[in-house]
Amino acid sequence: MGLDKQELERAIASWSPEDLFGSTLCEYGLESGFSLHIFPELVSTNQSLWNLIEAGATEGTVVLARRQSGGRGQWGRQWRSPEGGLYLSLALRPDLPVTQAQILTLCSAWGIATVLRDRDIPIAIKWPNDLVLDRRKLGGILTETRLEGDRIHSAVVGVGINWTNPVPDHGINLHSFLSQKALPGVASLEQLAALTLQGMTYGYRYFRRYGVEHLLPSYLKLLTHLGRQAIVEGRPGIITGVSPTGQLQVTLSPTDPPSENRSRDRHPSEILLQPGTINLGYENL
Ligand SMILES: Nc1ncnc2c1ncn2[C@@H]1O[C@H](COP(=O)(O)OP(=O)(O)OP(=O)(O)O)[C@@H](O)[C@H]1O
Ligand SMILES: O=C(O)CCCC[C@@H]1SC[C@@H]2NC(=O)N[C@@H]21
């Protein structure tokens, strides 16, 4: 079982910029294409890409591994990375304000989901960084940034997608899903890698060209928990969206019964939640 560089290059070469993006997006980042580095095993593709960046690697450098011994998830969690899965990291030089760090995850998730949905694979997005299929976790995105002052100088966007590898209980792999549904969709790990890069490029260029406000309505259509109930600090609320800086918007219900000294709670109020402060779970998808 492998990840063949020539096959991946062929798969990347088979899509033209006009395919999905429209050629007008080509000048909005990642202009010089990809420089691919494939390894049999790494601790973490994100970590190895940072090492390459420190040694001078430029935007568009991509690191892939057939397996990872220390795949990183968010908040120090582990990403299970046995052979058969996609483990890919892409280097960006965004020069964005630090307040937009979350948007790199958001536009990557949206781009990948859009490209896969274009092939009739019904991917949804669980805020902030999960790719969901059939109510289970297909993949995740981990974006890491380095700053210069208050700007993001470089970023590594790491994507893990389950292809043929075994998965944890709430996980799913794409190959089994496509076989069960008799869908063509994606034929190989190399094609999945090419589509993932295509989606990341599309999402990133779209964001650079049109801005996050333009991308959000389409992103929200793919969000698993939109309109669902969430409990925040003991108060029930409804998830109503995602802000232009990537926080989850929740409209809290008025407190019932209202107490005299909490009169402001009698009215619905909107709050913004940072990633990591609420776990939406997979139970109610
Ligand atoms: N290959 C895999 N496929 C599916 N899920 C995995 C895989 N490897 C690890 N996980 C799960 O993903 C979690 C890390 O992802 P993440 O940090 O996004 O958390 P989450 O459970 O999806 O919730 P949230 O994103 O809301 O915090 C791990 O704690 C583990 O439960
Ligand atoms: O859901 C998550 O918490 C994010 C998982 C991100 C996993 C990918 S696999 C490729 C890249 N290298 C890593 O160590 N992590 C990301």
XYZ file of C-alpha atoms and ligand atoms in Angstrom:
332
model
C 0.000 0.000 0.000
C 1.624 3.231 -1.027
C 1.467 6.809 -1.921
C 3.190 7.095 -5.253
C 4.714 10.463 -6.079
C 4.388 10.135 -9.852
C 0.764 9.116 -9.568
C 0.093 12.044 -7.254
C 1.791 14.429 -9.683
C -0.343 12.997 -12.502
C -3.496 13.449 -10.409
C -2.562 17.068 -9.646
C -1.708 17.760 -13.289
C -5.086 16.381 -14.377
C -6.995 19.341 -12.950
C -6.700 22.634 -14.658
C -7.109 25.891 -12.726
C -10.338 26.503 -14.620
C -11.864 23.216 -13.438
C -13.612 24.460 -10.370
C -12.053 27.731 -9.340
C -12.303 29.843 -12.445
C -8.943 31.060 -13.710
C -9.429 34.452 -12.061
C -8.560 32.946 -8.668
C -5.108 31.751 -9.735
C -3.254 34.877 -8.670
C -4.582 34.798 -5.102
C -1.944 32.728 -3.332
C -0.088 29.498 -4.050
C 0.843 30.804 -7.476
C 3.945 28.705 -7.927
C 2.312 25.296 -7.490
C 3.351 22.544 -5.093
C 6.658 21.058 -4.072
C 5.877 17.538 -2.874
C 7.782 15.603 -0.209
C 6.556 12.074 0.516
C 7.859 9.949 3.404
C 7.107 6.365 4.450
C 6.740 7.389 8.107
C 6.987 10.616 10.076
C 6.172 11.605 13.618
C 3.944 14.375 12.251
C 3.749 15.908 8.766
C 3.083 19.281 10.423
C 6.288 19.002 12.435
C 8.388 17.930 9.434
C 7.001 20.779 7.353
C 7.978 23.290 10.061
C 11.491 21.843 9.921
C 11.554 22.348 6.145
C 10.202 25.902 6.494
C 12.955 26.699 8.981
C 15.418 25.432 6.360
C 13.909 27.787 3.738
C 10.940 25.908 2.221
C 8.484 28.236 0.501
C 4.707 28.542 0.186
C 3.254 25.524 -1.604
C 5.638 23.027 -0.011
C 3.670 19.898 0.851
C 4.654 17.064 3.165
C 2.866 13.701 3.042
C 3.486 10.551 5.039
C 2.094 7.031 4.638
C 1.738 6.877 8.414
C 2.517 9.038 11.433
C 3.812 7.853 14.771
C 2.755 11.038 16.608
C -0.033 12.576 14.523
C -1.230 15.759 16.216
C -4.835 16.766 16.750
C -6.090 19.973 18.340
C -5.353 20.817 21.957
C -2.575 18.255 22.190
C -4.900 15.394 21.213
C -3.652 12.497 19.171
C -4.544 11.861 15.536
C -4.514 8.133 14.834
C -2.445 7.706 11.718
C -1.965 4.096 10.604
C -1.117 3.176 7.008
C -3.973 3.727 4.544
C -4.941 7.239 5.650
C -4.077 10.607 4.135
C -1.652 12.704 6.203
C -0.819 15.935 4.442
C 0.514 19.367 5.408
C 0.669 22.475 3.227
C 2.871 25.548 3.823
C 1.345 29.008 3.436
C 2.797 32.505 3.823
C -0.433 34.353 4.446
C 0.669 37.721 5.938
C -2.709 38.086 7.637
C -3.600 39.677 10.975
C -3.382 37.159 13.802
C -7.131 37.578 14.356
C -7.674 35.650 11.099
C -5.794 32.487 12.101
C -9.016 30.492 12.452
C -10.021 31.428 8.923
C -7.217 29.324 7.481
C -8.872 26.244 9.001
C -12.326 27.425 7.985
C -11.466 28.044 4.319
C -9.529 24.765 4.057
C -12.455 22.769 5.472
C -14.870 24.558 3.151
C -12.648 24.065 0.090
C -12.072 20.356 0.728
C -15.765 19.766 1.445
C -16.729 21.674 -1.704
C -14.387 19.693 -3.944
C -15.539 16.354 -2.498
C -19.209 17.338 -2.651
C -18.631 18.179 -6.309
C -17.918 14.432 -6.656
C -21.188 13.528 -4.897
C -19.582 12.802 -1.523
C -21.848 14.481 1.051
C -19.236 15.974 3.371
C -20.355 18.296 6.142
C -18.264 20.459 8.485
C -18.344 20.251 12.266
C -17.077 23.539 13.637
C -14.297 24.360 13.840
C -12.115 21.791 12.096
C -13.794 18.456 11.423
C -14.852 16.889 8.131
C -17.933 14.785 8.736
C -19.450 12.049 6.593
C -22.529 10.012 7.436
C -22.561 11.548 10.954
C -19.058 10.387 11.704
C -15.611 11.910 11.660
C -13.904 11.481 8.306
C -11.062 13.892 8.874
C -9.680 16.840 10.753
C -7.601 19.935 10.145
C -4.869 21.309 12.365
C -3.560 24.760 11.451
C -0.416 26.003 13.168
C 0.954 29.521 12.744
C 4.130 31.522 13.344
C 3.808 35.247 13.902
C 5.863 38.329 13.156
C 4.452 41.039 15.380
C 0.696 40.731 15.094
C 0.738 39.154 11.649
C 0.780 35.524 10.571
C 4.075 35.140 8.778
C 3.803 31.426 8.024
C 1.243 28.710 8.515
C 1.122 24.955 8.247
C -2.293 23.546 7.444
C -2.366 19.825 8.259
C -5.155 17.555 7.045
C -5.847 13.969 8.052
C -8.516 12.040 6.101
C -9.393 8.407 6.686
C -9.114 6.473 3.420
C -8.684 2.712 3.980
C -7.219 2.867 7.510
C -9.001 1.543 10.619
C -10.804 4.307 12.535
C -11.990 4.950 16.110
C -15.658 4.436 17.112
C -17.053 7.770 15.921
C -14.826 7.722 12.802
C -15.452 6.608 9.227
C -13.190 5.884 6.290
C -13.975 7.138 2.821
C -13.136 3.966 0.928
C -15.671 1.856 2.878
C -18.335 4.543 2.514
C -17.882 4.762 -1.264
C -17.868 0.942 -1.634
C -21.074 0.552 0.399
C -22.863 3.228 -1.584
C -21.353 2.065 -4.893
C -20.168 5.617 -5.540
C -17.130 6.217 -7.783
C -16.039 9.505 -6.111
C -12.378 8.849 -5.425
C -10.320 5.995 -6.864
C -7.053 6.061 -4.919
C -5.138 7.649 -2.068
C -3.204 9.704 -4.616
C -6.430 11.046 -6.074
C -7.706 11.862 -2.582
C -4.457 13.737 -1.882
C -4.776 15.689 -5.143
C -8.418 16.567 -4.424
C -7.523 17.646 -0.900
C -4.815 19.977 -2.203
C -7.211 21.249 -4.834
C -9.799 21.979 -2.142
C -7.298 23.710 0.147
C -6.073 25.858 -2.751
C -9.599 26.696 -3.798
C -10.674 27.639 -0.259
C -7.567 29.723 0.369
C -7.719 31.595 -2.948
C -11.435 32.162 -2.628
C -10.934 33.674 0.820
C -8.045 35.878 -0.410
C -10.008 37.035 -3.426
C -13.475 37.618 -1.971
C -12.954 37.774 1.805
C -14.428 35.658 4.544
C -17.793 37.463 4.538
C -18.378 36.171 1.025
C -17.365 32.628 1.923
C -19.371 32.333 5.163
C -22.894 31.876 3.722
C -21.715 28.899 1.686
C -19.690 27.555 4.647
C -22.737 27.789 6.917
C -24.759 25.600 4.552
C -22.313 22.775 5.291
C -22.283 23.220 9.072
C -23.576 20.203 11.016
C -24.880 22.020 14.093
C -26.486 25.108 12.599
C -29.833 25.713 14.304
C -29.131 23.117 16.995
C -29.346 23.661 20.706
C -26.192 24.214 22.750
C -25.785 24.743 26.476
C -23.353 27.534 27.320
C -22.488 28.171 30.969
C -25.692 26.431 31.980
C -27.886 28.476 29.654
C -29.588 26.967 26.622
C -29.017 28.612 23.290
C -29.219 28.027 19.565
C -26.208 27.878 17.271
C -26.809 30.618 14.731
C -23.562 30.898 12.787
C -19.839 31.521 12.705
C -18.278 34.987 12.968
C -15.879 36.457 10.366
C -13.015 35.593 12.712
C -14.144 31.990 13.115
C -15.929 31.954 16.481
C -19.171 30.055 16.969
C -22.217 32.327 17.341
C -24.779 31.178 19.876
C -27.992 33.022 20.668
C -28.795 32.380 24.301
C -32.411 32.009 25.345
C -33.787 34.358 27.985
C -33.446 32.990 31.527
C -36.648 31.541 32.926
C -37.889 32.611 35.389
C -36.101 35.960 35.148
C -34.697 37.118 38.446
C -34.736 40.773 39.410
C -30.983 41.169 39.462
C -30.526 39.344 36.119
C -32.991 41.405 34.130
C -30.692 41.608 31.085
C -30.962 37.814 30.724
C -34.683 38.123 30.000
C -33.760 38.949 26.429
C -31.992 36.688 23.957
C -28.312 37.576 23.713
C -25.648 36.520 21.285
C -22.272 35.261 22.388
C -19.195 34.208 20.465
C -17.305 31.071 21.477
C -13.648 30.430 20.777
C -12.654 27.001 19.428
C -11.923 24.639 22.284
C -14.464 26.196 24.658
C -17.375 23.956 23.609
C -17.410 20.392 22.306
C -20.288 19.858 19.900
C -19.907 16.077 19.818
C -21.132 13.552 17.269
C -24.258 12.359 19.088
C -26.785 14.773 17.617
C -25.556 15.059 14.070
N -8.097 8.816 12.427
C -9.090 9.334 13.159
N -10.348 9.384 12.678
C -11.372 9.903 13.362
N -11.220 10.450 14.594
C -9.982 10.442 15.126
C -8.867 9.885 14.450
N -7.772 10.010 15.243
C -8.184 10.614 16.360
N -9.512 10.896 16.306
C -10.360 11.606 17.288
O -10.268 12.991 16.998
C -10.007 13.739 18.180
C -9.192 14.972 17.828
O -9.987 15.833 17.056
P -10.555 17.195 17.613
O -9.527 17.828 18.461
O -11.063 17.964 16.448
O -11.738 16.748 18.585
P -13.203 16.364 18.334
O -13.495 15.198 19.224
O -13.485 16.149 16.892
O -14.031 17.588 18.891
P -13.883 19.197 18.748
O -13.285 19.464 17.394
O -15.277 19.695 18.850
O -13.023 19.622 19.889
C -9.250 12.769 19.058
O -9.437 13.088 20.416
C -9.867 11.420 18.702
O -11.015 11.198 19.489
O -9.179 16.780 14.229
C -8.102 17.240 14.640
O -7.871 17.487 15.822
C -7.056 17.611 13.624
C -6.352 16.405 13.094
C -5.277 16.804 12.104
C -4.462 15.621 11.675
C -3.497 15.973 10.582
S -2.742 14.539 9.867
C -1.633 15.538 8.979
C -1.208 16.655 9.934
N -0.093 16.231 10.751
C -0.421 16.159 12.035
O 0.344 15.806 12.945
N -1.705 16.511 12.202
C -2.324 16.879 10.950
